[in-house]
Tab-separated table of C-alpha atoms and ligand atoms in Angstrom:
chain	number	residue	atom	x	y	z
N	1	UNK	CA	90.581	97.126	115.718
N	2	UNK	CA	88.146	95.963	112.658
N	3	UNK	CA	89.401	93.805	109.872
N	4	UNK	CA	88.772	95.696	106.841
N	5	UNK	CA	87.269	94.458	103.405
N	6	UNK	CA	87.780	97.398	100.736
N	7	UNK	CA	85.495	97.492	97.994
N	8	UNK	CA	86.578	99.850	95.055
N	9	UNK	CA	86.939	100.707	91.384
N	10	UNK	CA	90.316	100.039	90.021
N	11	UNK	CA	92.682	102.463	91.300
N	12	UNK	CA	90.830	104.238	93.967
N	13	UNK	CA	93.506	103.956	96.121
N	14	UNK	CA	92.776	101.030	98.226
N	15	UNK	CA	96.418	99.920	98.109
N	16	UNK	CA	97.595	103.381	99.619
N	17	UNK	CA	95.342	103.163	102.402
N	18	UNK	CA	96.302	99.550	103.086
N	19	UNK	CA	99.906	100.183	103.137
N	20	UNK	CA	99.275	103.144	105.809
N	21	UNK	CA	97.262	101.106	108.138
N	22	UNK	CA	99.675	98.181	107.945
N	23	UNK	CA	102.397	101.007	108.787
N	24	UNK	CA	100.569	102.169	111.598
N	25	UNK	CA	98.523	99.772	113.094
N	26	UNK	CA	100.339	96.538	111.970
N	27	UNK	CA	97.389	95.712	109.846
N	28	UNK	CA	97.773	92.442	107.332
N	29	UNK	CA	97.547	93.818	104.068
N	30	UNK	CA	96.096	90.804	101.778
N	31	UNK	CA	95.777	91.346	98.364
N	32	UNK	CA	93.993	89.143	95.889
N	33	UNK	CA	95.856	90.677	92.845
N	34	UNK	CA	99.163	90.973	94.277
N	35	UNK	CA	98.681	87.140	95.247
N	36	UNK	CA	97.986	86.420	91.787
N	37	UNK	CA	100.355	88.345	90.352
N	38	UNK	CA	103.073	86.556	92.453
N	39	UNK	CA	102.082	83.163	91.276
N	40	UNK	CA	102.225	84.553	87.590
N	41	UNK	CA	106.038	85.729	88.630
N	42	UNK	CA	107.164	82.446	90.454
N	43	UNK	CA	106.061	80.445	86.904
N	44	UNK	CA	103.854	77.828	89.212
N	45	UNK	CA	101.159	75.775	87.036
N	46	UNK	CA	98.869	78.120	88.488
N	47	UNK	CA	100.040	81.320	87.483
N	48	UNK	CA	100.009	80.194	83.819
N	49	UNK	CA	96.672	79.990	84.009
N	50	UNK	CA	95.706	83.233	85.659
N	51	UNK	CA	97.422	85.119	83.705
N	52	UNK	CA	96.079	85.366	80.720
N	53	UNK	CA	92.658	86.086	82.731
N	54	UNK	CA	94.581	89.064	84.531
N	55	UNK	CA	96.147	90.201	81.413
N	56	UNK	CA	92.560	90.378	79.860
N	57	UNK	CA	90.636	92.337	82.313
N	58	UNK	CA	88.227	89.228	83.353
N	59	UNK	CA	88.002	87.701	86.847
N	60	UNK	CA	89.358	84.433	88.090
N	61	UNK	CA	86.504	82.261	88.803
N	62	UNK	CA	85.265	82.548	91.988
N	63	UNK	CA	85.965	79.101	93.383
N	64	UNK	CA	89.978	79.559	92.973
N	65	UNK	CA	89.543	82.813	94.603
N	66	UNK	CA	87.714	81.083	98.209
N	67	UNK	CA	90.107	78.760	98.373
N	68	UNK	CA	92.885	81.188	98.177
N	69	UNK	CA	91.098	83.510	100.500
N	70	UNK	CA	90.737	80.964	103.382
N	71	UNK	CA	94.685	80.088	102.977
N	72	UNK	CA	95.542	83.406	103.268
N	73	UNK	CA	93.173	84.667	106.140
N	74	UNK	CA	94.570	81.011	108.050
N	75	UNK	CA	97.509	82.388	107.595
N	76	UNK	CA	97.088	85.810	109.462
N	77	UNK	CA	95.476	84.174	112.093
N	78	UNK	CA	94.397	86.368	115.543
N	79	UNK	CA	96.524	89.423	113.384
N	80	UNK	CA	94.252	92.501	111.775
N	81	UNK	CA	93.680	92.357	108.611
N	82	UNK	CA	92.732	93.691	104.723
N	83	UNK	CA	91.277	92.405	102.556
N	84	UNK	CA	92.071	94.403	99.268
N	85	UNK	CA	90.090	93.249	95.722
N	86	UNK	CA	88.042	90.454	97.558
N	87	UNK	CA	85.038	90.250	97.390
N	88	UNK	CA	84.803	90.914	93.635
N	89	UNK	CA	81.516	89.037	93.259
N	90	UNK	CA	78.064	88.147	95.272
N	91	UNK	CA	78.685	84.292	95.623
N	92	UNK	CA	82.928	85.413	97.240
N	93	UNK	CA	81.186	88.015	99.798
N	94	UNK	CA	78.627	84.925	101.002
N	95	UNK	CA	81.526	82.647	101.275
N	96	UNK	CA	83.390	84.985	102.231
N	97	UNK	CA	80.762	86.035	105.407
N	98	UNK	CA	80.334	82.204	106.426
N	99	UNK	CA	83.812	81.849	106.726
N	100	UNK	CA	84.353	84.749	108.813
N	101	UNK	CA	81.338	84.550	110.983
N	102	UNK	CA	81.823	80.772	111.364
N	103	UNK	CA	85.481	81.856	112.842
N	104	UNK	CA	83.998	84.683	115.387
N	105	UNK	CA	86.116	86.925	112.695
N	106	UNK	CA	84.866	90.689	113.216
N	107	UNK	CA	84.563	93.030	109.951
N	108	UNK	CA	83.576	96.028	108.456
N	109	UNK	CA	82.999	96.955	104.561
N	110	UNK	CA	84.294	99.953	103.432
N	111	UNK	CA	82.868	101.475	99.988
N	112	UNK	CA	85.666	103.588	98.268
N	113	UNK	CA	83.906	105.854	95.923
N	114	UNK	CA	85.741	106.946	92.974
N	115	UNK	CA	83.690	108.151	89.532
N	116	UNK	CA	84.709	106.408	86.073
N	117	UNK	CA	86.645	109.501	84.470
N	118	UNK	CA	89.089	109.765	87.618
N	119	UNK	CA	89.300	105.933	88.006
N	120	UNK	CA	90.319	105.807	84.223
N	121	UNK	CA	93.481	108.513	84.547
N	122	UNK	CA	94.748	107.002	88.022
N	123	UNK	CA	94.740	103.477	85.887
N	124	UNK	CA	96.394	105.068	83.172
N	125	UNK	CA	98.584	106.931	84.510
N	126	UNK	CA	99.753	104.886	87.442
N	127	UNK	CA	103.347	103.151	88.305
N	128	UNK	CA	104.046	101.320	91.179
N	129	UNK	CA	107.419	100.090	92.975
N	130	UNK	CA	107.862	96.382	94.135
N	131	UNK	CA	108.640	98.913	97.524
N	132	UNK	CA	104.805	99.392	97.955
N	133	UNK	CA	104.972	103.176	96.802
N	134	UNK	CA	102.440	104.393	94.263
N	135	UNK	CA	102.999	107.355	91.666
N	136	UNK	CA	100.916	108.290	88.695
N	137	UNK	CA	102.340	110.464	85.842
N	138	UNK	CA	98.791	112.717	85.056
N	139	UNK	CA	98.927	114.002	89.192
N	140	UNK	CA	101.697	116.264	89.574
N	141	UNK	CA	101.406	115.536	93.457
N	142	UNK	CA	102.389	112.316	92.236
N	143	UNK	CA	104.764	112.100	89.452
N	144	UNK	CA	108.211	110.419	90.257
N	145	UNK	CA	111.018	113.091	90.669
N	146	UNK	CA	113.111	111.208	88.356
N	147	UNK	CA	111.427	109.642	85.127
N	148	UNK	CA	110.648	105.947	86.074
N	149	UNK	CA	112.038	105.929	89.283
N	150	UNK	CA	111.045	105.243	93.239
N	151	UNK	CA	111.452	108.657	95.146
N	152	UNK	CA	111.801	106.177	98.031
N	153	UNK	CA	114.155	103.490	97.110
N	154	UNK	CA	115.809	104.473	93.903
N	155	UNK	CA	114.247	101.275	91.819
N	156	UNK	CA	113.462	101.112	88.313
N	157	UNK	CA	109.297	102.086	88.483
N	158	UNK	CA	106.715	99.061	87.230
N	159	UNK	CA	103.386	99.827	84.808
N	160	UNK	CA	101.241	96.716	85.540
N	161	UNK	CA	100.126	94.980	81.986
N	162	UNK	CA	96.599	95.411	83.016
N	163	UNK	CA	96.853	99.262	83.426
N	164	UNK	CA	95.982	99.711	79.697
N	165	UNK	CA	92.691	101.383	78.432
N	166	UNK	CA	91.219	97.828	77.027
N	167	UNK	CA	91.768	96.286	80.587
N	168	UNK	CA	90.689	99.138	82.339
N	169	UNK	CA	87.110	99.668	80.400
N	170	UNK	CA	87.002	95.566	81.118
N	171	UNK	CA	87.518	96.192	84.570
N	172	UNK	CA	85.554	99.281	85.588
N	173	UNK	CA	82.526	97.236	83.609
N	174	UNK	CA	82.937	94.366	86.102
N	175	UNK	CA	83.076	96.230	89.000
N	176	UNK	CA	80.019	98.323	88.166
N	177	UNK	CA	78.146	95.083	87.075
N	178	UNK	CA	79.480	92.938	90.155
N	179	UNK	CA	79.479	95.696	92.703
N	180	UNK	CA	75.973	96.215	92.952
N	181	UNK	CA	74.454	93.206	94.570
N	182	UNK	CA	77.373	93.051	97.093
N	183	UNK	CA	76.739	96.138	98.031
N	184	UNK	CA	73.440	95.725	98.648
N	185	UNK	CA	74.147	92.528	100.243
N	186	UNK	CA	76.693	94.315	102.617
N	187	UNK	CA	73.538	96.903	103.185
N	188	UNK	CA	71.192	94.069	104.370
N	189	UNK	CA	74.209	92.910	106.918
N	190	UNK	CA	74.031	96.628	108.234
N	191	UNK	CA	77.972	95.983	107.717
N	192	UNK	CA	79.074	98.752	104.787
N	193	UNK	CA	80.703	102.292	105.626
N	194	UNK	CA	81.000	104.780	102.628
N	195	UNK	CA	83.513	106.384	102.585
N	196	UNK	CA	84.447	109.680	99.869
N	197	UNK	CA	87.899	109.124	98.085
N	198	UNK	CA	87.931	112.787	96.567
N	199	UNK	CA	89.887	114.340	98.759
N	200	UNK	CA	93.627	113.839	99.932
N	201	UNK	CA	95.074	110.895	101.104
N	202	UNK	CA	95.299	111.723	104.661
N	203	UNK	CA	91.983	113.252	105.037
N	204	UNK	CA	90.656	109.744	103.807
N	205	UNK	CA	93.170	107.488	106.128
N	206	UNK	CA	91.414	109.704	108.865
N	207	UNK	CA	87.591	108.960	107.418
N	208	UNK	CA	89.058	105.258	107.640
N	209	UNK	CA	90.556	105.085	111.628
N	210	UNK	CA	87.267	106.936	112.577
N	211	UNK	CA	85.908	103.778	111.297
N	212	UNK	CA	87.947	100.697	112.451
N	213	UNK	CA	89.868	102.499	115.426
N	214	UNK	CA	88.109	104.435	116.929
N	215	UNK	CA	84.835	103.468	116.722
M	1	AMP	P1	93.653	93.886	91.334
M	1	AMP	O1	95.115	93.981	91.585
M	1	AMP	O2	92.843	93.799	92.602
M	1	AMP	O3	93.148	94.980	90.407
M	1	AMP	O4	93.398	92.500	90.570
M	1	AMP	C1	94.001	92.246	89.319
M	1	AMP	C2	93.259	91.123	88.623
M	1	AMP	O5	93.335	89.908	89.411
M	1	AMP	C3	91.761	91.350	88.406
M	1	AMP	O6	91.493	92.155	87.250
M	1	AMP	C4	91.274	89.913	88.256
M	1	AMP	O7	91.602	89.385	86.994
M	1	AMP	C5	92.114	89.158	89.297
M	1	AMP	N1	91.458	89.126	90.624
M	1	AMP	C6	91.893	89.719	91.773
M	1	AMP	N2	91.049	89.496	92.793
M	1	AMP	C7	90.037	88.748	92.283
M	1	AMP	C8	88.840	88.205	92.842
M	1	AMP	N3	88.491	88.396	94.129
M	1	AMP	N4	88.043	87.484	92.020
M	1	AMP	C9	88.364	87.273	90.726
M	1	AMP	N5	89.471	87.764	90.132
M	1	AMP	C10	90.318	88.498	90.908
C-alpha cells in the first residue's frame, strides 16, 4: 500500500475518500485543517492564533505547517497514511519530499480535479458531522434526511465558518495560485496521478485503489 498525499480544490471530496480508505484499508487519515481546527477548539495559545488565519481564507505560514507535519507523520509511524490539505505550497511539498525520502517513506500524489463552479456549491452548500459524514444541502444525493441532522448518528449537523462565499473565493484563489508549481514539481518527480472527481463517489474510490493497491 502507497501513502497518499491529496491535492485538491476546497471541497473536492478529499475527506470522503480518506475516510473510505481508512475504513477499508486502515489508512491514517491526517488532516492539516482538522488539526488546526482542533487546536482552535481546545483554546491552546496556538489555536488563537490560527484562527483568525482559518477564519479568513489565508494559509498558515508554511513553517508552522512542517513542523506540525513531521509530528504527525512520527506519530503514524510504519502505519499507511493521508495526507489531506498538505502540501498547500511549493516550499511544504520540498520539505515535505526530504522528509519522506530521508525516512525510506513511499508516496504517491494524487490530483483531484474539480472545476471552480462545482467547487463553489459543494463549499456552500456543505455540512459535516464531528462523526466524519459529509452532506451538502444543493445535492439531493446528499441532503440530510432530517434538516441539520447526521443520517448516521443522529447529531446536530456543523457548517464550518470558512464555508462562506468570501472564504471560499480566498481559498479557490490560493489553491489555483499555489497549486501550480507543486504540481509541476510533483510532474518532475514522475510522482502525480490525476485522477477525475466528476463522477460518483465509488467510481472514484475505485480510480484511487487502482492506484495505491493495486498497482
Ligand atoms: P482545510 O480543512 O484543508 O480546507 O484547511 C482549512 C484551513 O486551514 C485553510 O484554509 C488554511 O487556512 C489552513 N491550512 C490547512 N492546511 C494548511 C497548510 N498545509 N498550509 C497552510 N495553511 C493550511
Amino acid at each position: 500500500m502507497k501513502n497518499i498525499i491529496f491535492i485538491a480544490p476546497p471541497a473536492a471530496g478529499k475527506g470522503t475518500q480518506s475516510e473510505m480508505l481508512k475504513e477499508k484499508y486502515g489508512y491514517v487519515h491526517i488532516s492539516t485543517g482538522d488539526l488546526l481546527r482542533e487546536a482552535i477548539t481546545s483554546g491552546t495559545e496556538f489555536g488563537l492564533v490560527v484562527k483568525n488565519i482559518i477564519d479568513s481564507g489565508n494559509l498558515v505560514d508554511d513553517c508552522t505547517m512542517i513542523n506540525l507535519i513531521e509530528e504527525s507523520i512520527e506519530k503514524v509511524k510504519g502505519k499507511p497514511f493521508i495526507l489531506d490539505g498538505f502540501p498547500r505550497t511549493l516550499t511544504q511539498a520540498k520539505a515535505l519530499d526530504t522528509l519522506l525520502t530521508d525516512n525510506a517513506i513511499n508516496y504517491v500524489v494524487i490530483y483531484l480535479n474539480l472545476n471552480y463552479q462545482t467547487a463553489k456549491e459543494r463549499i456552500l452548500g456543505r455540512l459535516t458531522c464531528i462523526c466524519g459524514k459529509s452532506y451538502n444541502i444543493y445535492d439531493e444525493k446528499l441532503i440530510p434526511k432530517k434538516e441539520n441532522t447526521c443520517d448516521y448518528c443522529g447529531k446536530k449537523l456543523i457548517k464550518r465558518d470558512d464555508d462562506n462565499e468570501a472564504s471560499f473565493e480566498i481559498r479557490y484563489k490560493s489553491f489555483i495560485e499555489n497549486n501550480e508549481p507543486i504540481l509541476k514539481y510533483y510532474k518532475e518527480l514522475n510522482n502525480l496521478i490525476y485522477i477525475d472527481v466528476n463522477k460518483n463517489i465509488k467510481d472514484i474510490f475505485n480510480d484511487i485503489i487502482e492506484v495505491v493497491i493495486n498497482d
